[in-house]
Amino acid sequence: MEQPHIRSVLITGSSSGIGRACAIELAAAKQYRLLLCARRIDRLEALAKEIHEINPDCEIHTFKLDVRNAEEVETTINNLPVEWKTIDILINNAGLSQGLDPIDQGKIGDWDRMIDTNIKGLLYVTKHVVPLMGKSKQPHIINLGSIAGKEVYPNGNVYCATKHAVDALNKAMRIDLLDQGIKVSAINPGMVETEFSEVRFHGDTERAKAVYRDLTPLSGKDIAEIVLFVLSRPYHVNINDLLVMPSAQATGTIVNRNIKN
């Protein structure tokens, strides 16, 4: 029986949330080796240990990376160990929201952090990873977007703008990288219960919990399973754009808190 081809996957922001869930799901599939990066290296090392309990044979390389720092991204990716110099899959997962204020009351620091992470970070990483995909037989980029990239909701202003930019960049990558045979996909979730709301509300856990009260949101695992599905399609099939919502959510702001799952 022919052994499956093991593909190398780089996941940004893999220390928590959807990125962490993707690492666990892909490791369990036993067809991937993992390049895991984030700012919190201690969490990555703990995640690697957890993964090896699931799949002791999974190859993992963890490294610290702040995607907002262009020089750090270039230096770190260009100096990956030689055995990790071919990357088959890039999952641009690193992203966040800060604040939920009317545009005239928004904090410039919040705006900068969202723009630097969600847009510029995605660009920096993609620019330096694409050259490492040249030897891959199945190169694929997955960009994690959001329902906020499909509509604009009250007080979402700059976060929605950054995710609209991700939507546009996903389409642009699909066009610009077509000649290189690189598949490009976007996965755009609605409400996912991770650290997202806690980060948005600057650590206010009670306010964060209220976002998901009386409904069943998506989980990181839900999204990770979709990522695995997208990656498992044959090479001639590309899922360009996928929008996934909890059953209780119709739009960015319209939810039914009476649905009992």
PDB file of C-alpha atoms in Angstrom:
ATOM      1  CA  MET A   1       0.000   0.000   0.000  1.00  0.00           C
ATOM      2  CA  GLU A   2       1.390   3.385  -1.034  1.00  0.00           C
ATOM      3  CA  GLN A   3       2.251   5.698   1.838  1.00  0.00           C
ATOM      4  CA  PRO A   4       0.534   9.130   1.757  1.00  0.00           C
ATOM      5  CA  HIS A   5       2.672  12.110   0.823  1.00  0.00           C
ATOM      6  CA  ILE A   6       3.540  14.118   3.943  1.00  0.00           C
ATOM      7  CA  ARG A   7       2.987  17.834   3.368  1.00  0.00           C
ATOM      8  CA  SER A   8       4.671  20.655   5.298  1.00  0.00           C
ATOM      9  CA  VAL A   9       2.257  23.224   6.753  1.00  0.00           C
ATOM     10  CA  LEU A  10       3.145  26.616   8.199  1.00  0.00           C
ATOM     11  CA  ILE A  11       0.449  27.989  10.521  1.00  0.00           C
ATOM     12  CA  THR A  12       0.748  31.560  11.802  1.00  0.00           C
ATOM     13  CA  GLY A  13      -0.803  32.459  15.146  1.00  0.00           C
ATOM     14  CA  SER A  14      -0.844  28.788  16.115  1.00  0.00           C
ATOM     15  CA  SER A  15      -0.519  29.240  19.876  1.00  0.00           C
ATOM     16  CA  SER A  16      -4.286  29.595  20.428  1.00  0.00           C
ATOM     17  CA  GLY A  17      -7.735  29.555  18.881  1.00  0.00           C
ATOM     18  CA  ILE A  18      -8.241  28.433  15.296  1.00  0.00           C
ATOM     19  CA  GLY A  19      -4.511  28.124  14.598  1.00  0.00           C
ATOM     20  CA  ARG A  20      -4.018  25.808  17.552  1.00  0.00           C
ATOM     21  CA  ALA A  21      -7.052  23.737  16.550  1.00  0.00           C
ATOM     22  CA  CYS A  22      -5.711  23.442  12.992  1.00  0.00           C
ATOM     23  CA  ALA A  23      -2.378  22.151  14.275  1.00  0.00           C
ATOM     24  CA  ILE A  24      -4.092  19.454  16.360  1.00  0.00           C
ATOM     25  CA  GLU A  25      -6.479  18.423  13.571  1.00  0.00           C
ATOM     26  CA  LEU A  26      -3.758  18.205  10.926  1.00  0.00           C
ATOM     27  CA  ALA A  27      -1.473  16.256  13.247  1.00  0.00           C
ATOM     28  CA  ALA A  28      -4.255  13.757  13.897  1.00  0.00           C
ATOM     29  CA  ALA A  29      -4.687  13.288  10.132  1.00  0.00           C
ATOM     30  CA  LYS A  30      -1.102  11.932   9.980  1.00  0.00           C
ATOM     31  CA  GLN A  31      -0.422  13.438   6.552  1.00  0.00           C
ATOM     32  CA  TYR A  32       1.208  16.704   7.612  1.00  0.00           C
ATOM     33  CA  ARG A  33       4.378  17.987   9.268  1.00  0.00           C
ATOM     34  CA  LEU A  34       3.941  21.232  11.150  1.00  0.00           C
ATOM     35  CA  LEU A  35       5.722  24.572  11.240  1.00  0.00           C
ATOM     36  CA  LEU A  36       4.090  26.376  14.150  1.00  0.00           C
ATOM     37  CA  CYS A  37       4.768  30.032  14.871  1.00  0.00           C
ATOM     38  CA  ALA A  38       3.372  32.700  17.172  1.00  0.00           C
ATOM     39  CA  ARG A  39       4.591  35.334  19.604  1.00  0.00           C
ATOM     40  CA  ARG A  40       4.126  33.057  22.639  1.00  0.00           C
ATOM     41  CA  ILE A  41       6.783  30.367  22.260  1.00  0.00           C
ATOM     42  CA  ASP A  42       5.947  28.754  25.611  1.00  0.00           C
ATOM     43  CA  ARG A  43       2.450  27.974  24.348  1.00  0.00           C
ATOM     44  CA  LEU A  44       3.841  26.552  21.130  1.00  0.00           C
ATOM     45  CA  GLU A  45       6.161  24.228  23.021  1.00  0.00           C
ATOM     46  CA  ALA A  46       3.251  23.039  25.185  1.00  0.00           C
ATOM     47  CA  LEU A  47       1.173  22.494  22.037  1.00  0.00           C
ATOM     48  CA  ALA A  48       3.952  20.443  20.457  1.00  0.00           C
ATOM     49  CA  LYS A  49       3.990  18.149  23.494  1.00  0.00           C
ATOM     50  CA  GLU A  50       0.219  17.775  23.314  1.00  0.00           C
ATOM     51  CA  ILE A  51       0.382  16.923  19.620  1.00  0.00           C
ATOM     52  CA  HIS A  52       3.025  14.265  20.196  1.00  0.00           C
ATOM     53  CA  GLU A  53       0.623  12.548  22.584  1.00  0.00           C
ATOM     54  CA  ILE A  54      -1.865  12.349  19.706  1.00  0.00           C
ATOM     55  CA  ASN A  55       0.649  11.497  16.999  1.00  0.00           C
ATOM     56  CA  PRO A  56       4.149  10.676  18.299  1.00  0.00           C
ATOM     57  CA  ASP A  57       5.499  10.558  14.731  1.00  0.00           C
ATOM     58  CA  CYS A  58       4.376  14.056  13.740  1.00  0.00           C
ATOM     59  CA  GLU A  59       7.344  16.251  12.800  1.00  0.00           C
ATOM     60  CA  ILE A  60       7.056  19.700  14.382  1.00  0.00           C
ATOM     61  CA  HIS A  61       9.221  22.805  14.253  1.00  0.00           C
ATOM     62  CA  THR A  62       8.159  25.684  16.513  1.00  0.00           C
ATOM     63  CA  PHE A  63       9.507  29.206  16.341  1.00  0.00           C
ATOM     64  CA  LYS A  64       8.701  32.643  17.705  1.00  0.00           C
ATOM     65  CA  LEU A  65       7.354  35.110  15.157  1.00  0.00           C
ATOM     66  CA  ASP A  66       5.604  38.462  15.321  1.00  0.00           C
ATOM     67  CA  VAL A  67       4.032  38.792  11.878  1.00  0.00           C
ATOM     68  CA  ARG A  68       3.808  42.573  12.317  1.00  0.00           C
ATOM     69  CA  ASN A  69       7.594  42.922  12.143  1.00  0.00           C
ATOM     70  CA  ALA A  70       8.647  42.852   8.481  1.00  0.00           C
ATOM     71  CA  GLU A  71      12.360  42.425   9.207  1.00  0.00           C
ATOM     72  CA  GLU A  72      11.722  39.631  11.710  1.00  0.00           C
ATOM     73  CA  VAL A  73       9.449  37.798   9.266  1.00  0.00           C
ATOM     74  CA  GLU A  74      12.025  37.998   6.457  1.00  0.00           C
ATOM     75  CA  THR A  75      14.970  36.928   8.644  1.00  0.00           C
ATOM     76  CA  THR A  76      13.129  34.125  10.409  1.00  0.00           C
ATOM     77  CA  ILE A  77      11.581  32.532   7.334  1.00  0.00           C
ATOM     78  CA  ASN A  78      14.753  32.872   5.261  1.00  0.00           C
ATOM     79  CA  ASN A  79      16.701  31.142   8.032  1.00  0.00           C
ATOM     80  CA  LEU A  80      14.452  28.152   8.588  1.00  0.00           C
ATOM     81  CA  PRO A  81      16.363  24.871   8.984  1.00  0.00           C
ATOM     82  CA  VAL A  82      17.214  23.331   5.634  1.00  0.00           C
ATOM     83  CA  GLU A  83      14.827  20.406   6.184  1.00  0.00           C
ATOM     84  CA  TRP A  84      11.950  22.916   6.430  1.00  0.00           C
ATOM     85  CA  LYS A  85      12.871  24.929   3.342  1.00  0.00           C
ATOM     86  CA  THR A  86      10.055  23.461   1.239  1.00  0.00           C
ATOM     87  CA  ILE A  87       6.598  24.540   2.391  1.00  0.00           C
ATOM     88  CA  ASP A  88       3.531  22.958   0.823  1.00  0.00           C
ATOM     89  CA  ILE A  89       0.818  24.826   2.708  1.00  0.00           C
ATOM     90  CA  LEU A  90       0.588  28.250   4.332  1.00  0.00           C
ATOM     91  CA  ILE A  91      -2.300  28.943   6.689  1.00  0.00           C
ATOM     92  CA  ASN A  92      -2.468  32.699   7.265  1.00  0.00           C
ATOM     93  CA  ASN A  93      -4.317  32.500  10.555  1.00  0.00           C
ATOM     94  CA  ALA A  94      -2.755  35.261  12.679  1.00  0.00           C
ATOM     95  CA  GLY A  95      -5.318  37.999  13.199  1.00  0.00           C
ATOM     96  CA  LEU A  96      -7.247  39.891  15.841  1.00  0.00           C
ATOM     97  CA  SER A  97      -9.791  42.551  16.639  1.00  0.00           C
ATOM     98  CA  GLN A  98      -9.245  45.405  19.058  1.00  0.00           C
ATOM     99  CA  GLY A  99     -12.075  47.553  20.376  1.00  0.00           C
ATOM    100  CA  LEU A 100     -15.685  47.958  19.296  1.00  0.00           C
ATOM    101  CA  ASP A 101     -16.080  51.730  19.137  1.00  0.00           C
ATOM    102  CA  PRO A 102     -17.666  54.240  16.764  1.00  0.00           C
ATOM    103  CA  ILE A 103     -15.048  55.382  14.265  1.00  0.00           C
ATOM    104  CA  ASP A 104     -14.706  58.842  15.817  1.00  0.00           C
ATOM    105  CA  GLN A 105     -14.001  57.284  19.211  1.00  0.00           C
ATOM    106  CA  GLY A 106     -11.642  54.526  18.097  1.00  0.00           C
ATOM    107  CA  LYS A 107      -8.152  54.236  19.562  1.00  0.00           C
ATOM    108  CA  ILE A 108      -5.299  54.691  17.111  1.00  0.00           C
ATOM    109  CA  GLY A 109      -3.284  51.979  18.872  1.00  0.00           C
ATOM    110  CA  ASP A 110      -6.138  49.513  18.265  1.00  0.00           C
ATOM    111  CA  TRP A 111      -6.334  50.510  14.606  1.00  0.00           C
ATOM    112  CA  ASP A 112      -2.600  50.113  14.108  1.00  0.00           C
ATOM    113  CA  ARG A 113      -2.511  46.694  15.750  1.00  0.00           C
ATOM    114  CA  MET A 114      -5.354  45.380  13.565  1.00  0.00           C
ATOM    115  CA  ILE A 115      -3.909  46.807  10.350  1.00  0.00           C
ATOM    116  CA  ASP A 116      -0.378  45.628  11.173  1.00  0.00           C
ATOM    117  CA  THR A 117      -1.493  42.092  12.062  1.00  0.00           C
ATOM    118  CA  ASN A 118      -4.435  41.372   9.794  1.00  0.00           C
ATOM    119  CA  ILE A 119      -3.180  42.989   6.592  1.00  0.00           C
ATOM    120  CA  LYS A 120       0.524  43.733   6.733  1.00  0.00           C
ATOM    121  CA  GLY A 121       1.382  40.566   8.659  1.00  0.00           C
ATOM    122  CA  LEU A 122      -0.434  38.427   6.106  1.00  0.00           C
ATOM    123  CA  LEU A 123       1.449  40.181   3.312  1.00  0.00           C
ATOM    124  CA  TYR A 124       4.873  39.868   4.953  1.00  0.00           C
ATOM    125  CA  VAL A 125       4.500  36.154   5.616  1.00  0.00           C
ATOM    126  CA  THR A 126       3.052  35.353   2.194  1.00  0.00           C
ATOM    127  CA  LYS A 127       5.802  37.268   0.390  1.00  0.00           C
ATOM    128  CA  HIS A 128       8.561  35.211   2.034  1.00  0.00           C
ATOM    129  CA  VAL A 129       6.803  31.831   2.080  1.00  0.00           C
ATOM    130  CA  VAL A 130       5.769  31.746  -1.590  1.00  0.00           C
ATOM    131  CA  PRO A 131       9.389  31.286  -2.800  1.00  0.00           C
ATOM    132  CA  LEU A 132       9.615  28.217  -0.511  1.00  0.00           C
ATOM    133  CA  MET A 133       6.588  26.668  -2.240  1.00  0.00           C
ATOM    134  CA  GLY A 134       8.349  26.349  -5.598  1.00  0.00           C
ATOM    135  CA  LYS A 135       9.307  22.699  -5.127  1.00  0.00           C
ATOM    136  CA  SER A 136       5.926  21.657  -3.731  1.00  0.00           C
ATOM    137  CA  LYS A 137       3.733  19.352  -5.780  1.00  0.00           C
ATOM    138  CA  GLN A 138       0.562  20.671  -4.109  1.00  0.00           C
ATOM    139  CA  PRO A 139       1.159  24.267  -2.982  1.00  0.00           C
ATOM    140  CA  HIS A 140      -1.809  25.821  -1.195  1.00  0.00           C
ATOM    141  CA  ILE A 141      -2.451  29.030   0.762  1.00  0.00           C
ATOM    142  CA  ILE A 142      -5.434  29.301   3.092  1.00  0.00           C
ATOM    143  CA  ASN A 143      -6.349  32.759   4.377  1.00  0.00           C
ATOM    144  CA  LEU A 144      -8.520  33.020   7.482  1.00  0.00           C
ATOM    145  CA  GLY A 145     -10.996  35.780   6.874  1.00  0.00           C
ATOM    146  CA  SER A 146     -14.276  36.592   8.611  1.00  0.00           C
ATOM    147  CA  ILE A 147     -17.924  37.426   8.130  1.00  0.00           C
ATOM    148  CA  ALA A 148     -16.563  40.937   8.813  1.00  0.00           C
ATOM    149  CA  GLY A 149     -14.904  40.759   5.407  1.00  0.00           C
ATOM    150  CA  LYS A 150     -18.291  40.274   3.741  1.00  0.00           C
ATOM    151  CA  GLU A 151     -20.315  42.979   5.498  1.00  0.00           C
ATOM    152  CA  VAL A 152     -19.841  45.960   7.789  1.00  0.00           C
ATOM    153  CA  TYR A 153     -21.560  46.144  11.158  1.00  0.00           C
ATOM    154  CA  PRO A 154     -21.932  48.963  13.703  1.00  0.00           C
ATOM    155  CA  ASN A 155     -18.653  49.873  15.427  1.00  0.00           C
ATOM    156  CA  GLY A 156     -16.775  47.224  13.426  1.00  0.00           C
ATOM    157  CA  ASN A 157     -15.286  49.887  11.103  1.00  0.00           C
ATOM    158  CA  VAL A 158     -11.510  49.225  11.076  1.00  0.00           C
ATOM    159  CA  TYR A 159     -11.707  45.509  11.878  1.00  0.00           C
ATOM    160  CA  CYS A 160     -14.218  45.073   9.043  1.00  0.00           C
ATOM    161  CA  ALA A 161     -11.923  47.106   6.791  1.00  0.00           C
ATOM    162  CA  THR A 162      -8.975  44.816   7.532  1.00  0.00           C
ATOM    163  CA  LYS A 163     -11.016  41.695   6.818  1.00  0.00           C
ATOM    164  CA  HIS A 164     -12.385  43.223   3.614  1.00  0.00           C
ATOM    165  CA  ALA A 165      -8.717  43.695   2.711  1.00  0.00           C
ATOM    166  CA  VAL A 166      -8.060  40.009   3.408  1.00  0.00           C
ATOM    167  CA  ASP A 167     -10.975  39.154   1.114  1.00  0.00           C
ATOM    168  CA  ALA A 168      -9.470  41.313  -1.640  1.00  0.00           C
ATOM    169  CA  LEU A 169      -5.972  39.939  -1.101  1.00  0.00           C
ATOM    170  CA  ASN A 170      -7.278  36.385  -1.241  1.00  0.00           C
ATOM    171  CA  LYS A 171      -8.763  37.116  -4.679  1.00  0.00           C
ATOM    172  CA  ALA A 172      -5.570  38.871  -5.768  1.00  0.00           C
ATOM    173  CA  MET A 173      -3.391  35.938  -4.665  1.00  0.00           C
ATOM    174  CA  ARG A 174      -5.620  33.544  -6.587  1.00  0.00           C
ATOM    175  CA  ILE A 175      -4.944  35.570  -9.736  1.00  0.00           C
ATOM    176  CA  ASP A 176      -1.285  36.456  -9.199  1.00  0.00           C
ATOM    177  CA  LEU A 177      -0.167  32.988  -8.097  1.00  0.00           C
ATOM    178  CA  LEU A 178      -2.133  31.022 -10.692  1.00  0.00           C
ATOM    179  CA  ASP A 179       0.867  30.747 -13.024  1.00  0.00           C
ATOM    180  CA  GLN A 180       2.840  29.155 -10.172  1.00  0.00           C
ATOM    181  CA  GLY A 181       0.165  26.523  -9.610  1.00  0.00           C
ATOM    182  CA  ILE A 182      -0.513  27.696  -6.058  1.00  0.00           C
ATOM    183  CA  LYS A 183      -4.047  27.065  -4.864  1.00  0.00           C
ATOM    184  CA  VAL A 184      -5.539  29.880  -2.763  1.00  0.00           C
ATOM    185  CA  SER A 185      -8.587  29.568  -0.507  1.00  0.00           C
ATOM    186  CA  ALA A 186     -10.361  31.742   2.044  1.00  0.00           C
ATOM    187  CA  ILE A 187     -12.333  30.477   5.027  1.00  0.00           C
ATOM    188  CA  ASN A 188     -14.583  33.132   6.536  1.00  0.00           C
ATOM    189  CA  PRO A 189     -16.146  32.210   9.897  1.00  0.00           C
ATOM    190  CA  GLY A 190     -18.909  33.884  11.817  1.00  0.00           C
ATOM    191  CA  MET A 191     -18.867  33.687  15.613  1.00  0.00           C
ATOM    192  CA  VAL A 192     -16.114  31.375  16.868  1.00  0.00           C
ATOM    193  CA  GLU A 193     -15.569  31.074  20.610  1.00  0.00           C
ATOM    194  CA  THR A 194     -11.819  31.519  21.099  1.00  0.00           C
ATOM    195  CA  GLU A 195      -9.795  34.288  22.766  1.00  0.00           C
ATOM    196  CA  PHE A 196     -11.060  36.592  19.991  1.00  0.00           C
ATOM    197  CA  SER A 197     -13.650  38.529  22.014  1.00  0.00           C
ATOM    198  CA  GLU A 198     -11.439  38.705  25.088  1.00  0.00           C
ATOM    199  CA  VAL A 199      -8.714  40.304  22.957  1.00  0.00           C
ATOM    200  CA  ARG A 200     -11.250  42.619  21.310  1.00  0.00           C
ATOM    201  CA  PHE A 201     -12.428  43.826  24.726  1.00  0.00           C
ATOM    202  CA  HIS A 202      -8.917  44.190  26.132  1.00  0.00           C
ATOM    203  CA  GLY A 203      -9.212  41.316  28.613  1.00  0.00           C
ATOM    204  CA  ASP A 204     -12.780  42.000  29.811  1.00  0.00           C
ATOM    205  CA  THR A 205     -13.784  38.345  30.207  1.00  0.00           C
ATOM    206  CA  GLU A 206     -17.373  39.043  31.277  1.00  0.00           C
ATOM    207  CA  ARG A 207     -18.048  41.184  28.236  1.00  0.00           C
ATOM    208  CA  ALA A 208     -16.396  38.540  26.069  1.00  0.00           C
ATOM    209  CA  LYS A 209     -18.553  35.744  27.501  1.00  0.00           C
ATOM    210  CA  ALA A 210     -21.719  37.774  26.870  1.00  0.00           C
ATOM    211  CA  VAL A 211     -21.042  37.659  23.117  1.00  0.00           C
ATOM    212  CA  TYR A 212     -21.695  33.892  23.093  1.00  0.00           C
ATOM    213  CA  ARG A 213     -24.345  33.741  25.814  1.00  0.00           C
ATOM    214  CA  ASP A 214     -27.448  31.634  25.062  1.00  0.00           C
ATOM    215  CA  LEU A 215     -26.200  30.326  21.726  1.00  0.00           C
ATOM    216  CA  THR A 216     -23.776  27.730  20.439  1.00  0.00           C
ATOM    217  CA  PRO A 217     -20.973  29.430  18.480  1.00  0.00           C
ATOM    218  CA  LEU A 218     -18.522  27.699  16.202  1.00  0.00           C
ATOM    219  CA  SER A 219     -15.430  26.202  17.815  1.00  0.00           C
ATOM    220  CA  GLY A 220     -11.841  26.246  16.680  1.00  0.00           C
ATOM    221  CA  LYS A 221     -12.224  22.539  15.935  1.00  0.00           C
ATOM    222  CA  ASP A 222     -15.168  23.257  13.617  1.00  0.00           C
ATOM    223  CA  ILE A 223     -12.977  25.540  11.526  1.00  0.00           C
ATOM    224  CA  ALA A 224      -9.996  23.182  11.676  1.00  0.00           C
ATOM    225  CA  GLU A 225     -12.135  20.364  10.273  1.00  0.00           C
ATOM    226  CA  ILE A 226     -13.103  22.639   7.372  1.00  0.00           C
ATOM    227  CA  VAL A 227      -9.441  23.517   6.792  1.00  0.00           C
ATOM    228  CA  LEU A 228      -8.652  19.803   6.635  1.00  0.00           C
ATOM    229  CA  PHE A 229     -11.502  19.287   4.137  1.00  0.00           C
ATOM    230  CA  VAL A 230     -10.261  22.123   1.912  1.00  0.00           C
ATOM    231  CA  LEU A 231      -6.718  20.732   1.986  1.00  0.00           C
ATOM    232  CA  SER A 232      -7.896  17.212   1.232  1.00  0.00           C
ATOM    233  CA  ARG A 233      -9.510  18.095  -2.107  1.00  0.00           C
ATOM    234  CA  PRO A 234      -7.662  16.747  -5.159  1.00  0.00           C
ATOM    235  CA  TYR A 235      -5.228  19.155  -6.780  1.00  0.00           C
ATOM    236  CA  HIS A 236      -7.609  20.022  -9.639  1.00  0.00           C
ATOM    237  CA  VAL A 237     -10.239  21.264  -7.129  1.00  0.00           C
ATOM    238  CA  ASN A 238      -9.830  24.669  -5.458  1.00  0.00           C
ATOM    239  CA  ILE A 239     -12.323  26.065  -2.954  1.00  0.00           C
ATOM    240  CA  ASN A 240     -11.909  29.779  -3.552  1.00  0.00           C
ATOM    241  CA  ASP A 241     -14.106  31.197  -0.816  1.00  0.00           C
ATOM    242  CA  LEU A 242     -16.073  29.596   2.008  1.00  0.00           C
ATOM    243  CA  LEU A 243     -18.391  31.333   4.511  1.00  0.00           C
ATOM    244  CA  VAL A 244     -19.385  29.341   7.604  1.00  0.00           C
ATOM    245  CA  MET A 245     -21.702  30.475  10.395  1.00  0.00           C
ATOM    246  CA  PRO A 246     -23.194  29.021  13.554  1.00  0.00           C
ATOM    247  CA  SER A 247     -26.770  27.854  12.984  1.00  0.00           C
ATOM    248  CA  ALA A 248     -27.893  30.623  15.337  1.00  0.00           C
ATOM    249  CA  GLN A 249     -26.218  33.413  13.343  1.00  0.00           C
ATOM    250  CA  ALA A 250     -27.613  34.848  10.102  1.00  0.00           C
ATOM    251  CA  THR A 251     -25.389  37.946   9.678  1.00  0.00           C
ATOM    252  CA  GLY A 252     -22.607  39.648  11.567  1.00  0.00           C
ATOM    253  CA  THR A 253     -25.096  41.065  14.076  1.00  0.00           C
ATOM    254  CA  ILE A 254     -28.333  39.068  13.711  1.00  0.00           C
ATOM    255  CA  VAL A 255     -28.412  36.037  16.009  1.00  0.00           C
ATOM    256  CA  ASN A 256     -31.127  33.888  17.560  1.00  0.00           C
ATOM    257  CA  ARG A 257     -30.359  33.300  21.227  1.00  0.00           C
ATOM    258  CA  ASN A 258     -33.394  31.056  21.627  1.00  0.00           C
ATOM    259  CA  ILE A 259     -32.130  28.165  19.491  1.00  0.00           C
ATOM    260  CA  LYS A 260     -31.291  25.227  21.724  1.00  0.00           C
ATOM    261  CA  ASN A 261     -28.547  23.027  20.302  1.00  0.00           C
TER     262      ASN A 261
END
